[in-house]
Short mmCIF file of C-alpha atoms and ligand atoms in Angstrom, two decimals:
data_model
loop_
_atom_site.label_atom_id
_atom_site.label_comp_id
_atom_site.label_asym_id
_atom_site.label_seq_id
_atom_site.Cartn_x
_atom_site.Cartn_y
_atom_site.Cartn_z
CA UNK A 1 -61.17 32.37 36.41
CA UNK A 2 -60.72 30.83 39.82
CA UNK A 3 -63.58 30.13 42.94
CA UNK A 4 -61.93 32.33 45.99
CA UNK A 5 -63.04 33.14 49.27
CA UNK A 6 -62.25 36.32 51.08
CA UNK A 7 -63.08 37.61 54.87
CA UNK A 8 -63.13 41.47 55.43
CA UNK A 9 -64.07 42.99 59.01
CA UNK A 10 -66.28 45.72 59.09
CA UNK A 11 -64.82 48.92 60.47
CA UNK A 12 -66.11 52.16 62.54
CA UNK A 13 -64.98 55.40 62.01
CA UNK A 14 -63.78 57.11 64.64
CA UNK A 15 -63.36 60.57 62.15
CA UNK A 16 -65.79 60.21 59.90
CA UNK A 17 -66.14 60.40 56.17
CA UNK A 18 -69.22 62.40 54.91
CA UNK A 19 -69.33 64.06 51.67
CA UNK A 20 -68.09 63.18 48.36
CA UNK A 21 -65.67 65.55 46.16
CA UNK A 22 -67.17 66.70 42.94
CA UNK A 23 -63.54 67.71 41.42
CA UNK A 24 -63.31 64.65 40.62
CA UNK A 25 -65.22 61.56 37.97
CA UNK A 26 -67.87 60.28 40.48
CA UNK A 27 -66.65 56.78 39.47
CA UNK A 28 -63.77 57.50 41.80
CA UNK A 29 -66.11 57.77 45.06
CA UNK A 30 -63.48 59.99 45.94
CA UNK A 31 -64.06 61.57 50.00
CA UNK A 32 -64.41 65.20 51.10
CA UNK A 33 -62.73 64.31 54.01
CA UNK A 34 -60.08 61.58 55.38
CA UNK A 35 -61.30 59.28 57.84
CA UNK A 36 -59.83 57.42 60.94
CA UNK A 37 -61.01 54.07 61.77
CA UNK A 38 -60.85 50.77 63.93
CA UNK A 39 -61.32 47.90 61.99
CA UNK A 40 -63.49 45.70 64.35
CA UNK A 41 -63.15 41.40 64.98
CA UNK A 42 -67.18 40.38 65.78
CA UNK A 43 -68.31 41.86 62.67
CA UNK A 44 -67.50 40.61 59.07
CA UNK A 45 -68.55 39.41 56.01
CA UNK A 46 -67.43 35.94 53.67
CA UNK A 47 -67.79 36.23 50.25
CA UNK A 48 -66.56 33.33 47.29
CA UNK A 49 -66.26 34.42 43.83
CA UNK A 50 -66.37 31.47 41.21
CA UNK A 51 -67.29 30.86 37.51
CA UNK A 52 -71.05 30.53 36.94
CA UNK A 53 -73.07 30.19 33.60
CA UNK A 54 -74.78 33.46 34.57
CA UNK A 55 -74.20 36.78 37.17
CA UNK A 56 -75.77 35.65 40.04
CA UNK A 57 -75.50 37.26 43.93
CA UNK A 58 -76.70 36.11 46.73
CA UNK A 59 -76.53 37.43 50.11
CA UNK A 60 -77.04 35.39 53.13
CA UNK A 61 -78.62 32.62 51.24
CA UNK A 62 -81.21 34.88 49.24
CA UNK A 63 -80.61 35.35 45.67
CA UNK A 64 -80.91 39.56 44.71
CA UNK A 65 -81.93 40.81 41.19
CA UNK A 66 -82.01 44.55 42.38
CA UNK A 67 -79.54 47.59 42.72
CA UNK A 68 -77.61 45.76 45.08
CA UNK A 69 -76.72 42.99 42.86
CA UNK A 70 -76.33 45.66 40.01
CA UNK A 71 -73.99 47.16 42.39
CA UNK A 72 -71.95 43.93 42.60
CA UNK A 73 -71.38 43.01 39.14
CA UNK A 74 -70.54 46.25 38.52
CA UNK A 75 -67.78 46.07 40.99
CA UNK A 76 -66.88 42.72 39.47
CA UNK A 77 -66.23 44.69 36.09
CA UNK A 78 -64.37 46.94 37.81
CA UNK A 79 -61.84 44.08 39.33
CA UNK A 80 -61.51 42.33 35.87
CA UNK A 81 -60.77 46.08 34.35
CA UNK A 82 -57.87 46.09 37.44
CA UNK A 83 -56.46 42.87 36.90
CA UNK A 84 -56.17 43.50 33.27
CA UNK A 85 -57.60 41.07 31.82
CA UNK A 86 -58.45 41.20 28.30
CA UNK A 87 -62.19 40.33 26.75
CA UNK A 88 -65.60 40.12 28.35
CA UNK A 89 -65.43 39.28 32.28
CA UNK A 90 -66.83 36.06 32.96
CA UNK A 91 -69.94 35.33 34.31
CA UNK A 92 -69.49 34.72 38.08
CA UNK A 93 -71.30 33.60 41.27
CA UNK A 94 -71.26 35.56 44.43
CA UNK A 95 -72.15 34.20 47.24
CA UNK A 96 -71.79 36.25 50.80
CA UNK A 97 -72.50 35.85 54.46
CA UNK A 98 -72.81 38.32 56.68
CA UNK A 99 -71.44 37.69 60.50
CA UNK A 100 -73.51 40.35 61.70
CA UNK A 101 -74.80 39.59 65.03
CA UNK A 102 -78.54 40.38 63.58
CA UNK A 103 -80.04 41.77 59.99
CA UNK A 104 -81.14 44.97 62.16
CA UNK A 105 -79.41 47.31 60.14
CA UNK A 106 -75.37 47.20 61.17
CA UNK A 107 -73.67 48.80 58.25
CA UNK A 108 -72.23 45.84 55.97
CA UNK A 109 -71.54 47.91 52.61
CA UNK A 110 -67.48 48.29 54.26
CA UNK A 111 -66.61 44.62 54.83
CA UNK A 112 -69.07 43.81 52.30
CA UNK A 113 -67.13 45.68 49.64
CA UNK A 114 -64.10 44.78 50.53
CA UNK A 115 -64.52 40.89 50.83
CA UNK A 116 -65.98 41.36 47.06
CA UNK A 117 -62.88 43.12 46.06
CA UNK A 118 -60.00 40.28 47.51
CA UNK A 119 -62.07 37.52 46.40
CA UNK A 120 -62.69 38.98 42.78
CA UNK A 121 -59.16 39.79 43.27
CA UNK A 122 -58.28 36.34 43.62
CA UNK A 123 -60.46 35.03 41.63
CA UNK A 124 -59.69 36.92 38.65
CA UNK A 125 -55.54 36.40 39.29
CA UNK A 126 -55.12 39.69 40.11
CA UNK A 127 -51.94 40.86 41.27
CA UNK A 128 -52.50 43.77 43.32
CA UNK A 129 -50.92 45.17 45.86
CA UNK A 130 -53.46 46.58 49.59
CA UNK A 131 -53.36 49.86 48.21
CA UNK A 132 -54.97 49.45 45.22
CA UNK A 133 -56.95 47.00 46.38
CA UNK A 134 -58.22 49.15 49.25
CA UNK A 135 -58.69 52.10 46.04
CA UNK A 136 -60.81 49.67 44.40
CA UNK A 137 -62.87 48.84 47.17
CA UNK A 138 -63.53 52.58 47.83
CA UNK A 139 -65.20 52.63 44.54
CA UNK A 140 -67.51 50.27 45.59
CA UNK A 141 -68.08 51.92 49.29
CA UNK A 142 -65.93 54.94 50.58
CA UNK A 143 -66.01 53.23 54.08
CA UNK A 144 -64.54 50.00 52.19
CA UNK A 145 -61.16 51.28 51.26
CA UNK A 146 -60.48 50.97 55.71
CA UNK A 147 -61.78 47.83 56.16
CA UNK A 148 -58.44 46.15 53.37
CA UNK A 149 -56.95 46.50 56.62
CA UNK A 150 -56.93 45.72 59.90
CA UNK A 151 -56.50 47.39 63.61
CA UNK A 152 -56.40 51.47 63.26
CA UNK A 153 -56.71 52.52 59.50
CA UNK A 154 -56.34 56.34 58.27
CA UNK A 155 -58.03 57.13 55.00
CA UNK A 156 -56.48 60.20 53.13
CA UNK A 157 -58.78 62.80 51.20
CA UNK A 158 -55.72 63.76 49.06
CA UNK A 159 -55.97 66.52 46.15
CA UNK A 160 -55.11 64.69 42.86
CA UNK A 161 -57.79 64.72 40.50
CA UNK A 162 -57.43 61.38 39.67
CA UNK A 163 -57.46 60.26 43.24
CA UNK A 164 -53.97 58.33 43.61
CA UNK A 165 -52.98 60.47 46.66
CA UNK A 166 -56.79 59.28 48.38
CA UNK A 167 -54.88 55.99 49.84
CA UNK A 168 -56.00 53.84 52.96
CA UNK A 169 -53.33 52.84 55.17
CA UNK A 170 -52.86 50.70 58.22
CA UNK A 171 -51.77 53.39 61.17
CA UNK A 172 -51.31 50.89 63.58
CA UNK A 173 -51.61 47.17 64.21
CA UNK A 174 -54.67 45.47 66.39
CA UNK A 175 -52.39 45.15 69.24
CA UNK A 176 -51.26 48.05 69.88
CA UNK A 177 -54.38 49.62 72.01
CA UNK A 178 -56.71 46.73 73.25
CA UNK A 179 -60.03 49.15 73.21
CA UNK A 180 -63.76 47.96 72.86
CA UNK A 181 -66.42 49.25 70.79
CA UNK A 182 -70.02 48.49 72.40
CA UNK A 183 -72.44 48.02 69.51
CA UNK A 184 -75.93 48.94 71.04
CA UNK A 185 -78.85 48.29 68.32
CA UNK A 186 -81.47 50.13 68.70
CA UNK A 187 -84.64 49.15 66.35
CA UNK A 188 -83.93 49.80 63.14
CA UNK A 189 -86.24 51.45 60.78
CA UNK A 190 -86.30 52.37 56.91
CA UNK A 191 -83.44 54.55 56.07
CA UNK A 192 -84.42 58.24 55.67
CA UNK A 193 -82.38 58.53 53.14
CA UNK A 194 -79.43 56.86 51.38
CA UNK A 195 -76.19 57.47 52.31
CA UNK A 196 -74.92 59.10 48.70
CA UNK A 197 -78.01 60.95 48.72
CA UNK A 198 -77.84 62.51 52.41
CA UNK A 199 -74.35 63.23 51.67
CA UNK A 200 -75.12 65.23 48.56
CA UNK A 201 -78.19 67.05 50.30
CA UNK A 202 -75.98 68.07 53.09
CA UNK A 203 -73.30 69.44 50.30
CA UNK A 204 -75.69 71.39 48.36
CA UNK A 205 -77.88 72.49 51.51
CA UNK A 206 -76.35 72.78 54.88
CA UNK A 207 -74.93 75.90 55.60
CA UNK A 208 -72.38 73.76 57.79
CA UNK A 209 -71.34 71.33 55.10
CA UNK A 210 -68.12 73.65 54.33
CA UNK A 211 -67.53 74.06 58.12
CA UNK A 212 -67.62 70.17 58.49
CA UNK A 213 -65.14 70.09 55.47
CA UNK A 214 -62.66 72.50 56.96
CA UNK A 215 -62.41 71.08 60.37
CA UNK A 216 -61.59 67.16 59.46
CA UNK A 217 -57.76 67.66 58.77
CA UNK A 218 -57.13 68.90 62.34
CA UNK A 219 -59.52 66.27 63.59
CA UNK A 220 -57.23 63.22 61.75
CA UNK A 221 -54.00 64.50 62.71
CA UNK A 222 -54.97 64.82 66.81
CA UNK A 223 -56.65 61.40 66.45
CA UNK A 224 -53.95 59.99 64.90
CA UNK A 225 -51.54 61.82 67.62
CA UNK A 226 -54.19 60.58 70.32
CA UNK A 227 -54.22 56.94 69.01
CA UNK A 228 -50.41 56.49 69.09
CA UNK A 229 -50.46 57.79 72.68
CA UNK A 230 -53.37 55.50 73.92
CA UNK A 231 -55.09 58.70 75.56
CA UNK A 232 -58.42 57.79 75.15
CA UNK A 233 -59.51 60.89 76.83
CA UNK A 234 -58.38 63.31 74.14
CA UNK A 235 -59.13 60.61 71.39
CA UNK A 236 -62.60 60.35 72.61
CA UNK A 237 -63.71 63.93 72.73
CA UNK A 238 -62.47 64.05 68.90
CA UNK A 239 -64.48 61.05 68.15
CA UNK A 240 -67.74 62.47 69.73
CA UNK A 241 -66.58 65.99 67.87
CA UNK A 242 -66.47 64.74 64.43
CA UNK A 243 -69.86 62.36 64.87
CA UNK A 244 -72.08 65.50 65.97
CA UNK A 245 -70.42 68.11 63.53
CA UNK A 246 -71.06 65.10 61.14
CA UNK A 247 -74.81 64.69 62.32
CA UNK A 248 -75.27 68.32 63.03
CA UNK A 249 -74.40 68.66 59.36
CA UNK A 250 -77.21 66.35 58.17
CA UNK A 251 -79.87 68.53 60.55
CA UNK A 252 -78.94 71.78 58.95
CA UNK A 253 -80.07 70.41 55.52
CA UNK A 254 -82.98 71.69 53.57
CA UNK A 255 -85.08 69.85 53.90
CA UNK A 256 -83.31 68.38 57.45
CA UNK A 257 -82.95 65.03 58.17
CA UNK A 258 -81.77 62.33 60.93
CA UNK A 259 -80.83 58.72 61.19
CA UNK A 260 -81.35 58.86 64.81
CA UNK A 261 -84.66 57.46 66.92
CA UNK A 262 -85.66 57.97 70.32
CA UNK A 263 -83.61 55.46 71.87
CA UNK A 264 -80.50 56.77 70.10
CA UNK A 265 -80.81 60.02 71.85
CA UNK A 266 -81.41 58.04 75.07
CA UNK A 267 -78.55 55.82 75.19
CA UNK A 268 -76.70 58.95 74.12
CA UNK A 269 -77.38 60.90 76.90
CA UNK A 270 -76.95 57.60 78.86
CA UNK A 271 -73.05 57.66 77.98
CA UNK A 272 -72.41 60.80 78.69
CA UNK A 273 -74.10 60.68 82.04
CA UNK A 274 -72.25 57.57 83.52
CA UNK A 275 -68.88 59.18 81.94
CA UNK A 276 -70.15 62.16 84.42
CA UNK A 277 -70.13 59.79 87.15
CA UNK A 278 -66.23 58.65 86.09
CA UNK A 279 -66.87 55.61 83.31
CA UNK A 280 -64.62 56.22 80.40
CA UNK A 281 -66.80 56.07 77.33
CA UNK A 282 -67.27 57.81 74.41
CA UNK A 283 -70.17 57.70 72.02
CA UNK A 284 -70.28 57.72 68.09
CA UNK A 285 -72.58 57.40 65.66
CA UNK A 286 -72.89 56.24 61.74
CA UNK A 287 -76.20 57.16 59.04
CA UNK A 288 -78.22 54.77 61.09
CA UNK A 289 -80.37 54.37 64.55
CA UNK A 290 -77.31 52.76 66.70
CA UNK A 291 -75.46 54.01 69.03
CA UNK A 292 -71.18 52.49 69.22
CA UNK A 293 -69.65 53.24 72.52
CA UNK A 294 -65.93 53.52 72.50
CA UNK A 295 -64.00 52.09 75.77
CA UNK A 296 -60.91 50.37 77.26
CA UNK A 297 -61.53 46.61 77.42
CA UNK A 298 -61.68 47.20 81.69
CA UNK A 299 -65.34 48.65 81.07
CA UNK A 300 -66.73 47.04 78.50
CA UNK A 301 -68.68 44.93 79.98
CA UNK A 302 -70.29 47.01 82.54
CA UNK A 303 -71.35 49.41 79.67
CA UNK A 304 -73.06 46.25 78.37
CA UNK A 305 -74.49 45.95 81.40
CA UNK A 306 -75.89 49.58 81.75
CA UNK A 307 -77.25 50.14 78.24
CA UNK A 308 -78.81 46.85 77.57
CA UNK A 309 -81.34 47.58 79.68
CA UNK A 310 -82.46 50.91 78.47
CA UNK A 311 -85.70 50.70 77.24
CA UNK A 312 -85.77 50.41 72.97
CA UNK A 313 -82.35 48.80 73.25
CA UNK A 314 -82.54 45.25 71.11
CA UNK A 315 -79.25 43.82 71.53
CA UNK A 316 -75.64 44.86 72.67
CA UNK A 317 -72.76 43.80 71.36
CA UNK A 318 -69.04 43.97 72.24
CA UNK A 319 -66.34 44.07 69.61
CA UNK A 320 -62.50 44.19 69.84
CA UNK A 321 -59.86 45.64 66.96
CA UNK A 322 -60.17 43.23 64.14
CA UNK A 323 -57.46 41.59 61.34
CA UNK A 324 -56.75 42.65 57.71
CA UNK A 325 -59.36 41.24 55.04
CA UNK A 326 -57.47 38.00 54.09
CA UNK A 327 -58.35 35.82 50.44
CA UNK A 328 -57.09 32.49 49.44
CA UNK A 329 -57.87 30.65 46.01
CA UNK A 330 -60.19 27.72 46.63
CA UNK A 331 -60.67 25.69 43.15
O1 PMV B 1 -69.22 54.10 52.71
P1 PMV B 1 -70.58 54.67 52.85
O2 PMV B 1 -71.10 55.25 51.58
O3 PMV B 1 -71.55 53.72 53.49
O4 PMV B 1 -70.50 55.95 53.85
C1 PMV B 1 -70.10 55.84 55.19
C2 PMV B 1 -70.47 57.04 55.96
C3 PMV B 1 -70.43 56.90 57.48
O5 PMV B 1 -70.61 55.56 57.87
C4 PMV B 1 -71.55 57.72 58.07
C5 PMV B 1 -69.11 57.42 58.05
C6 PMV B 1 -67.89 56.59 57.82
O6 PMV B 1 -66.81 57.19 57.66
O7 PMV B 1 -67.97 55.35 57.83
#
């Protein structure tokens, strides 16, 4: 094997993805729903792949022995199963960094996953083409599969059993719409719960899991119509719909639960009152405390200006559509 870098962007969706099918082998991570999403340019994670004498991960500088790093060789099995590659896989070294603005909690399993899976990719001399590659990833992290790519990303749910019709794709490029996302961190606190796990809960308990199910198709499809026509009016009211039928989802569980905090509800109710008052933003929210604002790059910076200063707010952040995950062969 080869030493290869990779850089993958991580991504927001703007439809989400909650819910896992269970027609299907769970190795497949396959999604009860598609997912729209923008791949995002501040936030992104660097990981080289090279030969070691032993499996060894380290994140940020820290060396991990738990389910994380179990979770990474695992995925490194999975790549050296892809390229098809004969024997044992070798032992390798993983090293990532994590361009997060802070460790306060900002999803990183998307670009995470997919950094691992170009540079294993690479590293292993697999020839693969962004499909597979983003199908791989998925197994690693359903939100993964969107961040292969760059700009505006659809992820299909498909029907096949065996998954090949659940394919990422690139909708359209970064350029074409030049919105913001405002990234307001709130504190972060332990999880609640994990994100397999709350998804499972809310498909065995929540009497609006099926509901949630139902309505993502004609979600996707208006985004997607939305998107093409830059009309973030109609593209944001979808976005805050499929966030709150997401979240509402998770409250109707037995027993309920919530990623939210106190200043996530504030800085909630924050958007939608300046939007009152005729400031185009539009709020959604992943299986954590923060709250992403989606806006035209004209107002960006005076929703920095208003949320940063809500009380509980630790840092706000302002990201633009991002690039495809790139790799290149080092040594
Ligand atoms: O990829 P996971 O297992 O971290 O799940 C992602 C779920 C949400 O972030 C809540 C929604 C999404 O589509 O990214």
């Amino acid at each position: 094997m080869k030493t290869a870098r990779a850089t993958a962007h991580s991504n927001i969706a703007l439809c989400k993805y909650w819910g896992k099918r269970v027609d299907a082998p769970a190795e497949l991570n396959l999604p009860a729903t598609g997912s729209l999403s923008l791949t995002l340019d501040a936030l992104w994670t660097e990981t080289v792949v090279g030969p070691a004498g032993a499996d060894r991960f380290e994140l940020d500088g820290v060396t991990h022995v738990d389910d994380a790093a179990r979770k990474v060789f695992a995925h490194l099995d999975r790549m050296w199963r892809a390229a098809g590659r004969d024997g044992a896989r070798p032992h390798a070294h993983v090293r990532s960094t994590n361009h997060l603005p802070t460790a306060a909690g900002l999803a990183s399993s998307a670009s995470g996953f997919a950094a691992l899976t170009m540079a294993a990719a690479a590293a292993f001399g697999a020839e693969l083409d962004r499909t597979r590659l983003a199908a791989l990833a998925r197994m690693g992290s359903g939100s993964a599969a969107r961040s292969i790519w760059g700009g505006f990303v659809r992820l299909d749910r498909g029907n096949r059993p065996d998954g090949e019709d659940c394919v990422a794709r690139a909708l359209l490029p970064a350029d074409h719409w030049d919105v913001r996302l405002v990234v307001v961190q709130t504190t972060a606190g332990k999880k609640p719960i994990g994100s397999t796990a709350g998804m499972e809960r809310s498909r065995t308990t929540s009497p609006y899991y099926d509901a949630w199910v139902d309505g993502a198709p004609q979600d996707l499809d208006r985004a997607e119509a939305a998107l093409a026509a830059r009309d973030l009016p109609t593209l944001g009211a979808i976005v805050e719909h499929s966030c709150f039928k997401m979240h509402a989802c998770m409250l109707a569980s037995s027993p309920p639960f919530t990623y939210w905090n106190g200043t996530t509800v504030e800085v909630m109710r924050a958007v939608w009152a300046s939007r009152a008052a005729g400031l185009d933003g539009f709020v959604t929210i992943d299986a954590g405390p923060h709250v992403k604002v989606l806006c035209t790059a004209q107002t960006a910076a005076t929703w920095v200006q208003q949320l940063g200063v809500l009380p509980g707010v630790v840092a706000v952040q302002t990201c633009a559509p991002g690039p495809d995950a790139a790799a290149e062969v080092i040594a």
